[in-house]
JSON list of C-alpha atoms in Angstrom, two decimals:
[
{"chain": "A", "resi": 3, "resn": "UNK", "atom": "CA", "xyz": [-7.36, 16.95, 1.05]},
{"chain": "A", "resi": 4, "resn": "UNK", "atom": "CA", "xyz": [-5.73, 14.06, 2.89]},
{"chain": "A", "resi": 5, "resn": "UNK", "atom": "CA", "xyz": [-3.04, 12.15, 0.98]},
{"chain": "A", "resi": 6, "resn": "UNK", "atom": "CA", "xyz": [-2.27, 8.48, 1.70]},
{"chain": "A", "resi": 7, "resn": "UNK", "atom": "CA", "xyz": [0.55, 6.40, 0.22]},
{"chain": "A", "resi": 8, "resn": "UNK", "atom": "CA", "xyz": [0.70, 2.58, 0.22]},
{"chain": "A", "resi": 9, "resn": "UNK", "atom": "CA", "xyz": [4.20, 1.06, -0.07]},
{"chain": "A", "resi": 10, "resn": "UNK", "atom": "CA", "xyz": [5.49, -2.46, -0.73]},
{"chain": "A", "resi": 11, "resn": "UNK", "atom": "CA", "xyz": [8.63, -3.79, -2.40]},
{"chain": "A", "resi": 12, "resn": "UNK", "atom": "CA", "xyz": [7.96, -3.71, -6.15]},
{"chain": "A", "resi": 13, "resn": "UNK", "atom": "CA", "xyz": [4.63, -1.82, -6.26]},
{"chain": "A", "resi": 14, "resn": "UNK", "atom": "CA", "xyz": [2.94, -4.55, -8.29]},
{"chain": "A", "resi": 15, "resn": "UNK", "atom": "CA", "xyz": [1.18, -6.80, -5.74]},
{"chain": "A", "resi": 16, "resn": "UNK", "atom": "CA", "xyz": [0.28, -5.51, -2.28]},
{"chain": "A", "resi": 17, "resn": "UNK", "atom": "CA", "xyz": [0.46, -1.73, -2.52]},
{"chain": "A", "resi": 18, "resn": "UNK", "atom": "CA", "xyz": [-1.59, -1.50, -5.76]},
{"chain": "A", "resi": 19, "resn": "UNK", "atom": "CA", "xyz": [-4.27, -3.61, -4.08]},
{"chain": "A", "resi": 20, "resn": "UNK", "atom": "CA", "xyz": [-4.18, -1.40, -0.98]},
{"chain": "A", "resi": 21, "resn": "UNK", "atom": "CA", "xyz": [-4.42, 1.71, -3.17]},
{"chain": "A", "resi": 22, "resn": "UNK", "atom": "CA", "xyz": [-7.40, 0.35, -5.11]},
{"chain": "A", "resi": 23, "resn": "UNK", "atom": "CA", "xyz": [-9.19, -0.96, -2.03]},
{"chain": "A", "resi": 24, "resn": "UNK", "atom": "CA", "xyz": [-8.84, 2.30, -0.11]},
{"chain": "A", "resi": 25, "resn": "UNK", "atom": "CA", "xyz": [-9.91, 4.33, -3.16]},
{"chain": "A", "resi": 26, "resn": "UNK", "atom": "CA", "xyz": [-13.08, 2.23, -3.33]},
{"chain": "A", "resi": 27, "resn": "UNK", "atom": "CA", "xyz": [-13.92, 3.10, 0.30]},
{"chain": "A", "resi": 28, "resn": "UNK", "atom": "CA", "xyz": [-13.37, 6.87, 0.39]},
{"chain": "A", "resi": 29, "resn": "UNK", "atom": "CA", "xyz": [-14.67, 10.07, -1.19]},
{"chain": "A", "resi": 30, "resn": "UNK", "atom": "CA", "xyz": [-12.28, 10.79, -4.04]},
{"chain": "A", "resi": 31, "resn": "UNK", "atom": "CA", "xyz": [-12.56, 14.55, -3.60]},
{"chain": "A", "resi": 32, "resn": "UNK", "atom": "CA", "xyz": [-11.53, 14.29, 0.07]},
{"chain": "A", "resi": 33, "resn": "UNK", "atom": "CA", "xyz": [-8.67, 11.78, -0.04]},
{"chain": "A", "resi": 34, "resn": "UNK", "atom": "CA", "xyz": [-5.91, 11.14, -2.58]},
{"chain": "A", "resi": 35, "resn": "UNK", "atom": "CA", "xyz": [-4.45, 7.62, -2.54]},
{"chain": "A", "resi": 36, "resn": "UNK", "atom": "CA", "xyz": [-1.31, 6.44, -4.36]},
{"chain": "A", "resi": 37, "resn": "UNK", "atom": "CA", "xyz": [1.19, 3.60, -4.09]},
{"chain": "A", "resi": 38, "resn": "UNK", "atom": "CA", "xyz": [4.92, 3.06, -4.56]},
{"chain": "A", "resi": 39, "resn": "UNK", "atom": "CA", "xyz": [7.64, 0.47, -4.08]},
{"chain": "A", "resi": 40, "resn": "UNK", "atom": "CA", "xyz": [10.92, 0.64, -2.20]},
{"chain": "A", "resi": 41, "resn": "UNK", "atom": "CA", "xyz": [12.68, -1.15, -5.07]},
{"chain": "A", "resi": 42, "resn": "UNK", "atom": "CA", "xyz": [12.88, -0.09, -8.72]},
{"chain": "A", "resi": 43, "resn": "UNK", "atom": "CA", "xyz": [12.28, -3.54, -10.24]},
{"chain": "A", "resi": 44, "resn": "UNK", "atom": "CA", "xyz": [8.98, -2.78, -11.98]},
{"chain": "A", "resi": 45, "resn": "UNK", "atom": "CA", "xyz": [8.88, 0.99, -12.63]},
{"chain": "A", "resi": 46, "resn": "UNK", "atom": "CA", "xyz": [6.21, 1.80, -15.22]},
{"chain": "A", "resi": 47, "resn": "UNK", "atom": "CA", "xyz": [4.66, -1.67, -15.16]},
{"chain": "A", "resi": 48, "resn": "UNK", "atom": "CA", "xyz": [1.04, -2.59, -14.52]},
{"chain": "A", "resi": 49, "resn": "UNK", "atom": "CA", "xyz": [0.21, -4.34, -11.26]},
{"chain": "A", "resi": 50, "resn": "UNK", "atom": "CA", "xyz": [0.73, -8.12, -11.26]},
{"chain": "A", "resi": 51, "resn": "UNK", "atom": "CA", "xyz": [-2.03, -9.83, -13.26]},
{"chain": "A", "resi": 52, "resn": "UNK", "atom": "CA", "xyz": [-3.09, -11.76, -10.16]},
{"chain": "A", "resi": 53, "resn": "UNK", "atom": "CA", "xyz": [-3.57, -8.48, -8.25]},
{"chain": "A", "resi": 54, "resn": "UNK", "atom": "CA", "xyz": [-5.60, -7.13, -11.17]},
{"chain": "A", "resi": 55, "resn": "UNK", "atom": "CA", "xyz": [-7.71, -10.32, -11.22]},
{"chain": "A", "resi": 56, "resn": "UNK", "atom": "CA", "xyz": [-8.48, -10.40, -7.50]},
{"chain": "A", "resi": 57, "resn": "UNK", "atom": "CA", "xyz": [-9.30, -6.69, -7.46]},
{"chain": "A", "resi": 58, "resn": "UNK", "atom": "CA", "xyz": [-11.59, -7.14, -10.48]},
{"chain": "A", "resi": 59, "resn": "UNK", "atom": "CA", "xyz": [-13.33, -10.04, -8.71]},
{"chain": "A", "resi": 60, "resn": "UNK", "atom": "CA", "xyz": [-14.40, -7.53, -6.04]},
{"chain": "A", "resi": 61, "resn": "UNK", "atom": "CA", "xyz": [-15.33, -4.77, -8.49]},
{"chain": "A", "resi": 62, "resn": "UNK", "atom": "CA", "xyz": [-12.12, -2.73, -8.25]},
{"chain": "A", "resi": 63, "resn": "UNK", "atom": "CA", "xyz": [-10.16, -1.70, -11.36]},
{"chain": "A", "resi": 64, "resn": "UNK", "atom": "CA", "xyz": [-6.43, -1.16, -10.76]},
{"chain": "A", "resi": 65, "resn": "UNK", "atom": "CA", "xyz": [-5.34, -1.30, -14.42]},
{"chain": "A", "resi": 66, "resn": "UNK", "atom": "CA", "xyz": [-4.72, 2.47, -14.51]},
{"chain": "A", "resi": 67, "resn": "UNK", "atom": "CA", "xyz": [-1.91, 2.12, -11.94]},
{"chain": "A", "resi": 68, "resn": "UNK", "atom": "CA", "xyz": [1.77, 2.00, -12.88]},
{"chain": "A", "resi": 69, "resn": "UNK", "atom": "CA", "xyz": [4.61, 0.99, -10.57]},
{"chain": "A", "resi": 70, "resn": "UNK", "atom": "CA", "xyz": [6.87, 3.73, -9.26]},
{"chain": "A", "resi": 71, "resn": "UNK", "atom": "CA", "xyz": [9.65, 3.97, -6.71]},
{"chain": "A", "resi": 72, "resn": "UNK", "atom": "CA", "xyz": [9.23, 5.60, -3.30]},
{"chain": "A", "resi": 73, "resn": "UNK", "atom": "CA", "xyz": [11.30, 8.79, -3.00]},
{"chain": "A", "resi": 74, "resn": "UNK", "atom": "CA", "xyz": [12.14, 11.29, -0.27]},
{"chain": "A", "resi": 75, "resn": "UNK", "atom": "CA", "xyz": [9.72, 13.74, -1.94]},
{"chain": "A", "resi": 76, "resn": "UNK", "atom": "CA", "xyz": [6.87, 11.43, -0.92]},
{"chain": "A", "resi": 77, "resn": "UNK", "atom": "CA", "xyz": [7.36, 12.60, 2.67]},
{"chain": "A", "resi": 78, "resn": "UNK", "atom": "CA", "xyz": [6.46, 16.12, 1.49]},
{"chain": "A", "resi": 79, "resn": "UNK", "atom": "CA", "xyz": [3.46, 14.99, -0.55]},
{"chain": "A", "resi": 80, "resn": "UNK", "atom": "CA", "xyz": [1.72, 12.49, 1.75]},
{"chain": "A", "resi": 81, "resn": "UNK", "atom": "CA", "xyz": [0.15, 12.81, 5.20]},
{"chain": "A", "resi": 82, "resn": "UNK", "atom": "CA", "xyz": [0.46, 9.11, 6.01]},
{"chain": "A", "resi": 83, "resn": "UNK", "atom": "CA", "xyz": [2.59, 6.36, 4.47]},
{"chain": "A", "resi": 84, "resn": "UNK", "atom": "CA", "xyz": [1.54, 2.75, 5.03]},
{"chain": "A", "resi": 85, "resn": "UNK", "atom": "CA", "xyz": [4.21, 0.05, 4.72]},
{"chain": "A", "resi": 86, "resn": "UNK", "atom": "CA", "xyz": [3.11, -3.48, 3.89]},
{"chain": "A", "resi": 87, "resn": "UNK", "atom": "CA", "xyz": [5.85, -5.20, 5.90]},
{"chain": "A", "resi": 88, "resn": "UNK", "atom": "CA", "xyz": [8.71, -4.67, 8.32]},
{"chain": "A", "resi": 89, "resn": "UNK", "atom": "CA", "xyz": [11.39, -4.65, 5.61]},
{"chain": "A", "resi": 90, "resn": "UNK", "atom": "CA", "xyz": [9.68, -1.93, 3.61]},
{"chain": "A", "resi": 91, "resn": "UNK", "atom": "CA", "xyz": [8.91, -0.03, 6.80]},
{"chain": "A", "resi": 92, "resn": "UNK", "atom": "CA", "xyz": [12.63, 0.06, 7.60]},
{"chain": "A", "resi": 93, "resn": "UNK", "atom": "CA", "xyz": [13.54, 0.99, 4.01]},
{"chain": "A", "resi": 94, "resn": "UNK", "atom": "CA", "xyz": [11.15, 3.95, 4.17]},
{"chain": "A", "resi": 95, "resn": "UNK", "atom": "CA", "xyz": [12.48, 5.09, 7.54]},
{"chain": "A", "resi": 96, "resn": "UNK", "atom": "CA", "xyz": [16.06, 5.07, 6.21]},
{"chain": "A", "resi": 97, "resn": "UNK", "atom": "CA", "xyz": [15.00, 7.89, 3.87]},
{"chain": "A", "resi": 98, "resn": "UNK", "atom": "CA", "xyz": [13.23, 9.90, 6.60]},
{"chain": "A", "resi": 99, "resn": "UNK", "atom": "CA", "xyz": [14.88, 13.27, 7.15]},
{"chain": "A", "resi": 100, "resn": "UNK", "atom": "CA", "xyz": [13.45, 14.04, 10.56]},
{"chain": "A", "resi": 101, "resn": "UNK", "atom": "CA", "xyz": [10.85, 13.11, 13.17]},
{"chain": "A", "resi": 102, "resn": "UNK", "atom": "CA", "xyz": [8.05, 14.66, 11.09]},
{"chain": "A", "resi": 103, "resn": "UNK", "atom": "CA", "xyz": [8.82, 12.22, 8.25]},
{"chain": "A", "resi": 104, "resn": "UNK", "atom": "CA", "xyz": [9.18, 9.29, 10.65]},
{"chain": "A", "resi": 105, "resn": "UNK", "atom": "CA", "xyz": [5.78, 9.93, 12.28]},
{"chain": "A", "resi": 106, "resn": "UNK", "atom": "CA", "xyz": [4.06, 9.61, 8.90]},
{"chain": "A", "resi": 107, "resn": "UNK", "atom": "CA", "xyz": [5.16, 5.98, 8.44]},
{"chain": "A", "resi": 108, "resn": "UNK", "atom": "CA", "xyz": [2.94, 3.19, 9.75]},
{"chain": "A", "resi": 109, "resn": "UNK", "atom": "CA", "xyz": [2.54, -0.55, 9.32]},
{"chain": "A", "resi": 110, "resn": "UNK", "atom": "CA", "xyz": [-0.80, -1.04, 7.56]},
{"chain": "A", "resi": 111, "resn": "UNK", "atom": "CA", "xyz": [-1.86, -4.11, 9.56]},
{"chain": "A", "resi": 112, "resn": "UNK", "atom": "CA", "xyz": [-1.44, -2.17, 12.80]},
{"chain": "A", "resi": 113, "resn": "UNK", "atom": "CA", "xyz": [-4.90, -0.92, 11.85]},
{"chain": "A", "resi": 114, "resn": "UNK", "atom": "CA", "xyz": [-6.32, -4.42, 12.43]},
{"chain": "A", "resi": 115, "resn": "UNK", "atom": "CA", "xyz": [-3.65, -5.69, 14.88]},
{"chain": "A", "resi": 116, "resn": "UNK", "atom": "CA", "xyz": [-2.65, -2.61, 16.91]},
{"chain": "A", "resi": 117, "resn": "UNK", "atom": "CA", "xyz": [1.02, -2.39, 17.96]},
{"chain": "A", "resi": 118, "resn": "UNK", "atom": "CA", "xyz": [1.82, -5.91, 16.69]},
{"chain": "A", "resi": 119, "resn": "UNK", "atom": "CA", "xyz": [3.69, -4.88, 13.51]},
{"chain": "A", "resi": 120, "resn": "UNK", "atom": "CA", "xyz": [2.17, -7.76, 11.54]},
{"chain": "A", "resi": 121, "resn": "UNK", "atom": "CA", "xyz": [3.35, -7.89, 7.92]},
{"chain": "A", "resi": 122, "resn": "UNK", "atom": "CA", "xyz": [1.19, -8.37, 4.86]},
{"chain": "A", "resi": 123, "resn": "UNK", "atom": "CA", "xyz": [2.72, -11.48, 3.25]},
{"chain": "A", "resi": 124, "resn": "UNK", "atom": "CA", "xyz": [4.15, -10.97, -0.24]},
{"chain": "A", "resi": 125, "resn": "UNK", "atom": "CA", "xyz": [1.97, -13.12, -2.53]},
{"chain": "A", "resi": 126, "resn": "UNK", "atom": "CA", "xyz": [4.30, -12.82, -5.54]},
{"chain": "A", "resi": 127, "resn": "UNK", "atom": "CA", "xyz": [5.55, -16.41, -5.32]},
{"chain": "A", "resi": 128, "resn": "UNK", "atom": "CA", "xyz": [2.23, -17.81, -4.07]},
{"chain": "A", "resi": 129, "resn": "UNK", "atom": "CA", "xyz": [-0.71, -18.98, -6.07]},
{"chain": "A", "resi": 130, "resn": "UNK", "atom": "CA", "xyz": [-3.95, -17.10, -6.51]},
{"chain": "A", "resi": 131, "resn": "UNK", "atom": "CA", "xyz": [-5.05, -17.93, -2.96]},
{"chain": "A", "resi": 132, "resn": "UNK", "atom": "CA", "xyz": [-2.17, -15.81, -1.63]},
{"chain": "A", "resi": 133, "resn": "UNK", "atom": "CA", "xyz": [-3.55, -12.81, -3.50]},
{"chain": "A", "resi": 134, "resn": "UNK", "atom": "CA", "xyz": [-7.04, -13.55, -2.20]},
{"chain": "A", "resi": 135, "resn": "UNK", "atom": "CA", "xyz": [-5.73, -13.67, 1.37]},
{"chain": "A", "resi": 136, "resn": "UNK", "atom": "CA", "xyz": [-3.81, -10.40, 0.91]},
{"chain": "A", "resi": 137, "resn": "UNK", "atom": "CA", "xyz": [-6.90, -8.74, -0.54]},
{"chain": "A", "resi": 138, "resn": "UNK", "atom": "CA", "xyz": [-8.94, -9.71, 2.51]},
{"chain": "A", "resi": 139, "resn": "UNK", "atom": "CA", "xyz": [-6.28, -8.51, 4.96]},
{"chain": "A", "resi": 140, "resn": "UNK", "atom": "CA", "xyz": [-5.93, -5.20, 3.17]},
{"chain": "A", "resi": 141, "resn": "UNK", "atom": "CA", "xyz": [-9.70, -4.86, 2.88]},
{"chain": "A", "resi": 142, "resn": "UNK", "atom": "CA", "xyz": [-10.09, -5.04, 6.65]},
{"chain": "A", "resi": 143, "resn": "UNK", "atom": "CA", "xyz": [-7.27, -2.55, 7.23]},
{"chain": "A", "resi": 144, "resn": "UNK", "atom": "CA", "xyz": [-8.55, -0.15, 4.57]},
{"chain": "A", "resi": 145, "resn": "UNK", "atom": "CA", "xyz": [-12.04, -0.25, 6.07]},
{"chain": "A", "resi": 146, "resn": "UNK", "atom": "CA", "xyz": [-10.59, 1.05, 9.34]},
{"chain": "A", "resi": 147, "resn": "UNK", "atom": "CA", "xyz": [-8.38, 3.61, 7.56]},
{"chain": "A", "resi": 148, "resn": "UNK", "atom": "CA", "xyz": [-11.37, 4.90, 5.57]},
{"chain": "A", "resi": 149, "resn": "UNK", "atom": "CA", "xyz": [-13.42, 5.30, 8.75]},
{"chain": "A", "resi": 150, "resn": "UNK", "atom": "CA", "xyz": [-10.65, 7.50, 10.20]},
{"chain": "A", "resi": 151, "resn": "UNK", "atom": "CA", "xyz": [-10.36, 9.71, 7.12]}
]
């Protein structure tokens, strides 16, 4: 079984959406998807209500998710780790123990914009349209990821 981890800062906006979107596009018995944050601000919390709302609008339920912090052990558990932005990408790499760990880490929007290291904008301080935009970006990337799995 392939294991994929989505990572953003607080694990309440972007990475829960990415987790839910990818889960909706894959066979659950073939791929395990989870999410985490590089910061510990929201451990144990539900995703942001605006993430829940936009996911629900598209038929995806993310209310079972709870925020957790990315740890070194995640390198052992997951085959690929998708960072939502450059800052989180760097924060993940700081914890990498070797080249094997480092090769697992990718920028998620490199799936739609190869080798450009485009970041998924953090919608936390935006209105609902920011969450809608993030959902669409992640949807396109997750469609490509799912086709590769």
